[in-house]
Short mmCIF file of C-alpha atoms in Angstrom, two decimals:
data_model
loop_
_atom_site.label_atom_id
_atom_site.label_comp_id
_atom_site.label_asym_id
_atom_site.label_seq_id
_atom_site.Cartn_x
_atom_site.Cartn_y
_atom_site.Cartn_z
CA MET A 1 -96.62 146.62 49.37
CA PHE A 2 -92.83 146.32 49.30
CA GLU A 3 -90.81 148.53 51.62
CA PHE A 4 -87.28 148.26 52.97
CA LYS A 5 -86.04 150.24 55.93
CA ILE A 6 -82.77 150.13 57.83
CA ILE A 7 -83.22 149.81 61.60
CA ALA A 8 -79.57 150.05 62.61
CA GLU A 9 -76.17 150.26 60.95
CA CYS A 10 -72.63 149.53 62.12
CA GLN A 11 -70.61 152.70 61.70
CA ILE A 12 -67.36 150.74 61.53
CA THR A 13 -68.19 147.97 59.04
CA GLY A 14 -71.36 149.12 57.27
CA ALA A 15 -73.35 146.08 58.42
CA ARG A 16 -77.09 146.76 58.39
CA ALA A 17 -80.12 145.49 60.30
CA GLY A 18 -83.30 146.06 58.35
CA GLU A 19 -86.91 145.10 57.65
CA PHE A 20 -88.26 144.20 54.23
CA VAL A 21 -92.04 144.24 53.98
CA THR A 22 -93.54 141.72 51.52
CA PRO A 23 -97.10 140.47 50.86
CA HIS A 24 -96.40 137.33 52.91
CA GLY A 25 -94.68 138.94 55.86
CA ILE A 26 -91.84 141.11 57.10
CA ILE A 27 -88.32 139.79 56.58
CA LYS A 28 -85.90 140.87 59.27
CA THR A 29 -82.40 141.24 57.84
CA PRO A 30 -79.67 140.08 57.72
CA VAL A 31 -81.33 136.82 56.77
CA PHE A 32 -80.26 133.38 55.60
CA MET A 33 -82.75 131.80 53.18
CA PRO A 34 -82.99 127.98 52.89
CA VAL A 35 -83.10 126.65 49.34
CA GLY A 36 -86.22 124.71 48.32
CA THR A 37 -85.31 123.84 44.74
CA LEU A 38 -88.30 121.60 43.97
CA ALA A 39 -90.88 123.23 46.25
CA THR A 40 -89.30 121.58 49.27
CA VAL A 41 -86.26 122.22 51.43
CA LYS A 42 -84.66 118.79 51.40
CA ALA A 43 -85.40 116.69 54.51
CA MET A 44 -87.46 119.47 56.15
CA SER A 45 -91.20 119.95 56.54
CA PRO A 46 -92.80 123.41 56.46
CA ASP A 47 -93.55 123.13 60.19
CA GLU A 48 -89.90 122.36 60.90
CA LEU A 49 -88.78 125.29 58.80
CA ARG A 50 -91.05 127.55 60.80
CA GLU A 51 -89.67 126.08 64.02
CA ILE A 52 -86.11 127.06 63.06
CA ASN A 53 -87.42 130.52 62.10
CA SER A 54 -87.03 130.36 58.34
CA GLN A 55 -88.43 133.73 57.35
CA ILE A 56 -88.23 133.12 53.61
CA ILE A 57 -87.28 130.20 51.37
CA LEU A 58 -86.25 129.83 47.73
CA GLY A 59 -87.71 128.01 44.76
CA ASN A 60 -85.98 127.20 41.46
CA THR A 61 -87.72 128.43 38.32
CA TYR A 62 -86.01 126.04 35.89
CA HIS A 63 -86.59 122.91 37.98
CA LEU A 64 -90.19 123.77 38.86
CA TYR A 65 -90.95 124.52 35.21
CA LEU A 66 -89.91 120.95 34.39
CA ARG A 67 -91.49 119.34 37.47
CA PRO A 68 -94.31 119.57 38.37
CA GLY A 69 -94.86 122.03 35.50
CA MET A 70 -96.73 125.29 35.32
CA GLU A 71 -100.16 123.77 34.70
CA VAL A 72 -99.99 122.06 38.09
CA ILE A 73 -98.81 125.26 39.80
CA LYS A 74 -101.58 127.24 38.11
CA LYS A 75 -104.24 124.83 39.37
CA ALA A 76 -102.72 125.00 42.84
CA GLU A 77 -102.96 128.81 42.60
CA GLY A 78 -99.26 129.39 43.11
CA LEU A 79 -96.26 127.97 44.86
CA HIS A 80 -97.30 129.14 48.33
CA ASN A 81 -100.47 127.05 48.20
CA PHE A 82 -98.83 124.13 46.42
CA MET A 83 -96.24 123.60 49.17
CA ASN A 84 -98.27 125.02 52.07
CA TRP A 85 -95.78 127.78 52.83
CA LYS A 86 -97.43 131.02 53.87
CA ARG A 87 -94.25 133.05 54.44
CA PRO A 88 -92.28 134.83 51.69
CA ILE A 89 -90.72 132.98 48.76
CA LEU A 90 -87.91 134.10 46.45
CA THR A 91 -87.50 132.41 43.08
CA ASP A 92 -84.31 132.47 41.06
CA SER A 93 -84.59 133.24 37.37
CA GLY A 94 -83.26 130.04 35.84
CA GLY A 95 -80.19 132.05 34.85
CA PHE A 96 -77.89 129.97 37.04
CA GLN A 97 -78.78 126.98 34.88
CA VAL A 98 -77.24 128.91 31.98
CA PHE A 99 -74.04 128.49 34.00
CA SER A 100 -74.52 125.05 35.53
CA LEU A 101 -75.82 123.36 32.36
CA ALA A 102 -73.25 124.97 30.06
CA LYS A 103 -72.44 121.74 28.23
CA LEU A 104 -76.03 121.32 27.16
CA GLN A 105 -76.83 124.70 25.67
CA LYS A 106 -76.51 127.43 23.09
CA ILE A 107 -76.52 131.00 24.37
CA THR A 108 -77.41 134.03 22.28
CA ASP A 109 -78.59 137.52 23.19
CA GLU A 110 -82.09 136.40 22.31
CA LYS A 111 -82.34 133.27 24.46
CA VAL A 112 -80.77 130.11 25.81
CA ILE A 113 -81.47 126.83 24.08
CA CYS A 114 -80.70 123.73 26.13
CA ARG A 115 -81.83 120.21 26.76
CA SER A 116 -83.65 119.25 29.91
CA HIS A 117 -81.45 117.40 32.39
CA LYS A 118 -84.55 115.34 33.16
CA ASP A 119 -85.50 113.86 29.79
CA GLY A 120 -83.36 115.55 27.15
CA SER A 121 -86.24 117.54 25.67
CA LEU A 122 -85.47 120.90 24.07
CA LEU A 123 -86.03 123.94 26.29
CA GLU A 124 -85.83 127.60 25.35
CA MET A 125 -85.20 130.08 28.16
CA SER A 126 -85.41 133.84 27.80
CA PRO A 127 -86.06 136.86 30.05
CA GLU A 128 -89.71 136.79 29.04
CA TRP A 129 -89.99 133.05 29.74
CA SER A 130 -88.37 133.54 33.15
CA ILE A 131 -90.68 136.34 34.31
CA GLN A 132 -93.76 134.62 32.93
CA THR A 133 -92.83 131.45 34.83
CA GLN A 134 -92.09 133.32 38.05
CA LYS A 135 -95.41 135.12 37.76
CA ILE A 136 -97.17 131.76 37.71
CA LEU A 137 -95.11 130.58 40.67
CA GLY A 138 -96.30 133.67 42.54
CA SER A 139 -93.09 134.29 44.47
CA ASP A 140 -92.80 137.46 46.50
CA ILE A 141 -89.37 138.20 45.03
CA MET A 142 -88.48 137.44 41.41
CA MET A 143 -85.00 137.60 39.92
CA CYS A 144 -84.06 138.98 36.51
CA PHE A 145 -82.80 136.48 33.96
CA ASP A 146 -79.01 136.75 33.94
CA GLN A 147 -75.84 135.03 32.78
CA CYS A 148 -73.41 133.83 35.43
CA CYS A 149 -69.75 133.47 34.44
CA GLU A 150 -67.63 130.49 35.43
CA PHE A 151 -64.35 130.99 37.29
CA PRO A 152 -61.84 131.59 35.95
CA ALA A 153 -63.11 133.55 32.96
CA ASP A 154 -61.11 136.00 30.90
CA HIS A 155 -62.14 139.65 30.74
CA ASP A 156 -63.77 139.39 27.30
CA LYS A 157 -65.96 136.47 28.32
CA ALA A 158 -66.94 138.15 31.58
CA GLN A 159 -67.78 141.34 29.69
CA GLU A 160 -69.97 139.44 27.25
CA ALA A 161 -71.89 137.87 30.14
CA LYS A 162 -72.18 141.27 31.85
CA ASN A 163 -73.54 142.89 28.68
CA ARG A 164 -76.03 140.09 28.20
CA THR A 165 -77.12 140.35 31.83
CA THR A 166 -77.92 144.04 31.32
CA LEU A 167 -79.81 143.34 28.11
CA TRP A 168 -81.79 140.59 29.78
CA ALA A 169 -82.47 142.80 32.82
CA GLU A 170 -84.04 145.41 30.54
CA ARG A 171 -86.23 142.79 28.89
CA SER A 172 -87.10 141.17 32.24
CA LEU A 173 -88.20 144.55 33.59
CA LYS A 174 -90.26 145.38 30.52
CA TYR A 175 -92.12 142.07 30.66
CA PHE A 176 -92.62 142.49 34.39
CA LYS A 177 -94.09 145.97 34.02
CA ASP A 178 -96.36 144.86 31.18
CA HIS A 179 -97.68 141.66 32.79
CA CYS A 180 -97.11 141.60 36.57
CA ASP A 181 -98.49 143.39 39.62
CA GLU A 182 -95.74 145.23 41.49
CA ASN A 183 -97.89 145.18 44.62
CA LEU A 184 -97.78 141.37 44.66
CA GLN A 185 -94.27 140.65 43.38
CA ALA A 186 -90.96 142.51 43.39
CA LEU A 187 -88.29 142.08 40.72
CA PHE A 188 -84.61 142.30 41.75
CA GLY A 189 -81.78 143.17 39.37
CA ILE A 190 -78.51 141.23 39.35
CA VAL A 191 -74.96 142.61 39.12
CA GLN A 192 -72.45 140.44 37.24
CA GLY A 193 -68.86 140.92 36.05
CA SER A 194 -66.84 138.09 37.61
CA ILE A 195 -63.85 139.36 39.64
CA TYR A 196 -63.14 142.32 37.34
CA GLU A 197 -63.70 145.62 39.15
CA ASP A 198 -64.31 147.65 36.00
CA LEU A 199 -67.00 145.22 34.87
CA ARG A 200 -68.64 145.11 38.28
CA ILE A 201 -68.79 148.92 38.43
CA LYS A 202 -70.25 149.12 34.93
CA SER A 203 -72.75 146.34 35.61
CA ALA A 204 -73.87 147.99 38.85
CA GLU A 205 -74.34 151.34 37.12
CA GLU A 206 -76.39 149.78 34.32
CA ILE A 207 -78.60 147.74 36.64
CA ILE A 208 -79.09 150.60 39.12
CA ASN A 209 -80.25 152.84 36.26
CA LEU A 210 -83.18 150.47 35.76
CA ASN A 211 -84.38 151.29 39.31
CA PHE A 212 -85.19 147.90 40.80
CA PRO A 213 -86.57 147.60 44.36
CA GLY A 214 -83.63 145.35 45.30
CA TYR A 215 -80.25 144.28 43.97
CA ALA A 216 -78.40 140.98 43.94
CA VAL A 217 -74.73 140.23 43.48
CA GLY A 218 -74.38 137.15 41.30
CA GLY A 219 -71.43 135.22 39.95
CA LEU A 220 -69.57 134.85 43.24
CA SER A 221 -68.89 131.68 45.24
CA VAL A 222 -68.24 129.87 41.95
CA GLY A 223 -64.67 128.88 42.75
CA GLU A 224 -62.90 132.20 43.26
CA PRO A 225 -60.78 132.78 46.41
CA HIS A 226 -62.71 134.25 49.32
CA GLN A 227 -60.60 137.41 49.20
CA ASP A 228 -61.71 138.05 45.62
CA MET A 229 -65.33 137.79 46.77
CA TYR A 230 -64.69 140.26 49.56
CA LYS A 231 -62.90 142.63 47.18
CA ILE A 232 -65.98 142.78 44.93
CA LEU A 233 -68.32 143.24 47.90
CA ASP A 234 -66.12 146.06 49.22
CA LEU A 235 -66.35 147.69 45.82
CA LEU A 236 -70.13 147.38 45.52
CA LYS A 237 -70.85 148.43 49.10
CA ASN A 238 -70.47 152.08 48.16
CA ILE A 239 -72.16 151.77 44.76
CA LEU A 240 -75.40 149.85 45.35
CA PRO A 241 -78.30 152.00 46.62
CA HIS A 242 -78.14 152.34 50.39
CA ASP A 243 -81.90 152.26 50.88
CA LYS A 244 -82.64 148.99 49.05
CA PRO A 245 -82.02 145.35 50.03
CA ARG A 246 -78.83 143.64 48.85
CA TYR A 247 -78.73 139.92 48.15
CA LEU A 248 -75.54 137.85 47.78
CA MET A 249 -76.59 134.87 45.70
CA GLY A 250 -75.54 131.31 46.48
CA VAL A 251 -73.33 132.13 49.47
CA GLY A 252 -73.76 130.24 52.73
CA TYR A 253 -70.39 129.28 54.21
CA PRO A 254 -70.47 130.85 57.72
CA PRO A 255 -67.35 133.07 57.41
CA ASN A 256 -68.67 134.30 54.04
CA ILE A 257 -71.97 135.26 55.71
CA ILE A 258 -70.15 137.13 58.49
CA GLU A 259 -67.92 138.96 55.99
CA GLY A 260 -70.80 139.65 53.60
CA ILE A 261 -72.85 141.24 56.35
CA ALA A 262 -69.84 143.39 57.25
CA ARG A 263 -69.93 144.64 53.66
CA GLY A 264 -73.58 145.65 53.70
CA VAL A 265 -75.24 142.46 52.43
CA ASP A 266 -78.75 141.79 53.74
CA MET A 267 -79.76 138.44 52.22
CA PHE A 268 -78.01 135.10 51.66
CA ASP A 269 -78.96 131.68 50.32
CA CYS A 270 -77.11 128.42 49.75
CA VAL A 271 -77.63 124.66 49.40
CA LEU A 272 -74.56 124.06 51.58
CA PRO A 273 -76.40 123.44 54.90
CA THR A 274 -78.60 120.66 53.53
CA ARG A 275 -76.04 119.23 51.09
CA ASN A 276 -73.40 119.05 53.80
CA GLY A 277 -75.96 117.69 56.22
CA ARG A 278 -76.77 114.75 53.98
CA ASN A 279 -73.06 113.94 53.93
CA GLY A 280 -72.62 114.13 57.70
CA THR A 281 -70.76 117.45 57.76
CA LEU A 282 -72.02 119.93 60.32
CA PHE A 283 -71.35 123.56 61.13
CA THR A 284 -70.62 124.32 64.77
CA SER A 285 -69.52 127.40 66.68
CA GLU A 286 -65.99 125.91 66.64
CA GLY A 287 -65.93 125.07 62.92
CA ARG A 288 -67.02 122.22 60.69
CA ILE A 289 -67.02 118.61 61.87
CA ASN A 290 -67.49 115.32 60.04
CA ILE A 291 -69.78 113.35 62.32
CA ARG A 292 -68.76 110.09 60.61
CA SER A 293 -65.30 110.29 62.22
CA LYS A 294 -64.47 107.56 64.73
CA ILE A 295 -63.56 110.12 67.37
CA TYR A 296 -67.31 110.72 67.88
CA GLU A 297 -68.16 107.03 68.41
CA GLN A 298 -68.37 107.48 72.19
CA ASP A 299 -68.83 111.24 72.33
CA PHE A 300 -72.04 111.82 74.29
CA SER A 301 -71.96 115.61 74.08
CA PRO A 302 -74.22 117.71 71.82
CA VAL A 303 -73.05 118.52 68.31
CA ASP A 304 -72.81 122.17 69.38
CA PRO A 305 -73.54 123.11 73.03
CA GLU A 306 -74.25 126.69 71.90
CA CYS A 307 -76.94 125.66 69.40
CA ASP A 308 -80.66 125.72 70.21
CA CYS A 309 -81.83 123.30 67.49
CA TYR A 310 -83.80 120.07 68.02
CA LEU A 311 -80.72 117.90 67.36
CA CYS A 312 -78.47 119.68 69.83
CA LYS A 313 -81.10 119.76 72.55
CA ASN A 314 -82.01 116.06 72.31
CA PHE A 315 -79.23 113.89 70.87
CA THR A 316 -75.50 113.24 71.15
CA ARG A 317 -72.68 113.12 68.64
CA ALA A 318 -72.37 109.38 69.26
CA TYR A 319 -76.01 108.75 68.39
CA LEU A 320 -75.85 110.92 65.28
CA ARG A 321 -72.68 109.15 64.12
CA HIS A 322 -74.48 105.82 64.60
CA LEU A 323 -77.39 107.00 62.44
CA CYS A 324 -75.05 108.22 59.70
CA HIS A 325 -73.10 104.97 59.58
CA CYS A 326 -76.34 102.98 59.41
CA GLY A 327 -77.64 105.11 56.55
CA GLU A 328 -80.73 106.06 58.51
CA ILE A 329 -82.93 108.76 56.98
CA LEU A 330 -83.10 110.43 60.37
CA SER A 331 -79.40 111.29 60.15
CA ALA A 332 -79.92 113.41 57.02
CA ARG A 333 -82.92 115.08 58.62
CA LEU A 334 -81.18 115.91 61.89
CA CYS A 335 -77.98 117.12 60.22
CA SER A 336 -79.93 119.31 57.78
CA TRP A 337 -82.09 120.63 60.62
CA HIS A 338 -79.00 121.62 62.60
CA ASN A 339 -77.09 123.20 59.70
CA LEU A 340 -80.08 125.26 58.62
CA ARG A 341 -80.74 126.46 62.14
CA PHE A 342 -77.03 127.27 62.57
CA SER A 343 -77.07 129.45 59.43
CA ILE A 344 -80.34 131.15 60.29
CA ARG A 345 -79.23 131.75 63.87
CA LEU A 346 -75.90 133.17 62.68
CA ALA A 347 -77.80 135.85 60.75
CA GLU A 348 -80.05 136.45 63.76
CA GLN A 349 -77.02 136.90 66.03
CA ALA A 350 -75.45 139.27 63.53
CA ARG A 351 -78.65 141.34 63.45
CA GLU A 352 -78.79 141.49 67.24
CA ASN A 353 -75.19 142.66 67.45
CA ILE A 354 -75.68 145.28 64.73
CA ILE A 355 -78.64 146.69 66.67
CA ASN A 356 -76.61 146.62 69.90
CA GLY A 357 -73.64 148.33 68.23
CA THR A 358 -71.33 145.35 68.86
CA TYR A 359 -70.90 143.82 65.40
CA PRO A 360 -67.08 144.28 65.23
CA GLU A 361 -66.77 142.42 68.54
CA PHE A 362 -69.12 139.73 67.23
CA ILE A 363 -66.82 139.17 64.24
CA LYS A 364 -63.77 138.85 66.51
CA ASN A 365 -65.57 136.39 68.79
CA PHE A 366 -66.73 134.34 65.82
CA TYR A 367 -63.22 133.93 64.41
CA ALA A 368 -61.76 133.23 67.86
CA LYS A 369 -63.75 129.98 67.89
CA PHE A 370 -64.56 129.00 64.30
CA HIS A 371 -61.69 127.09 62.68
CA ASP A 372 -61.63 125.31 59.33
CA SER A 373 -59.29 122.68 60.74
CA LYS A 374 -62.27 121.16 62.52
CA ILE A 375 -63.33 119.56 59.22
CA ASN A 376 -60.44 117.11 59.56
CA ASN A 377 -61.51 115.76 62.93
#
């Protein structure tokens, strides 16, 4: 049921346009995937997500395990039915919480013991727990349980996390093969190793040997300089299997998407579009803007004249600034709507240019307009 094929490839950069067949539809890559942590993409309805052409969304295994709980998901017959989303879903493994909840846990090769951020109750997470939970969720794409390293981390600590990630990948795969249907769900392996090239190479070799249908690069966009991220992606571009999808986890800043695609990445996700949107920060073709700034008080132009989203086609910067300053719920909805559409459309434009053989020119045109200084306006 799962098949990935490359439609076109940039001979200069290695950027790929592909199609990934899943039980809930074909995903055209490159693709940006909105994050729906608690079975909802914040501020967006399923109809609105379809309108902005969200091909696939994410769910969070750890958070959904706590709320609403697996008994509710079982009775709903899976996450797709529960949230009325009929397109593909990817679930993370809960492994990122090993990183983000570090102060609350004990990590061993066997499992992670932590306390729920919700009520303080004791929770044990393991590769088997993760795959069992993701099976109940019924996502199209599961992720192996892994350990993400903070930045900076010394070589020994990064190696320990890399070794544990491989061990947990082996156990995740075994449980998957013993209990799951590979025609209904696909399990992706994750490459770790922080910014250390030797660890990344070793991790990639170990995970590739397990023969997953797709591979993710984890442990980036955790505070390291962008150039370090690109260095690791350059390294892995020639190591990861060419004929399988590649997923850069947790990365959604527009230049990072552009550069990731140029290094052979097919899939991206990030909370940045909705989180920034709730704070009044928007992505535009000319860079980021803070719509709360006084300079937009009487600016009756669209947020981004080049954008095709509902906000940009119907409202002005002045009106959006007014909503933000009044604390209106509509401001968070419109800003999130725009940022998500911007990110999804960026991947769509990249795909179109890869197919047309013009991706290097697309990169140049992007950087000619997109400037970080816009955030200070």
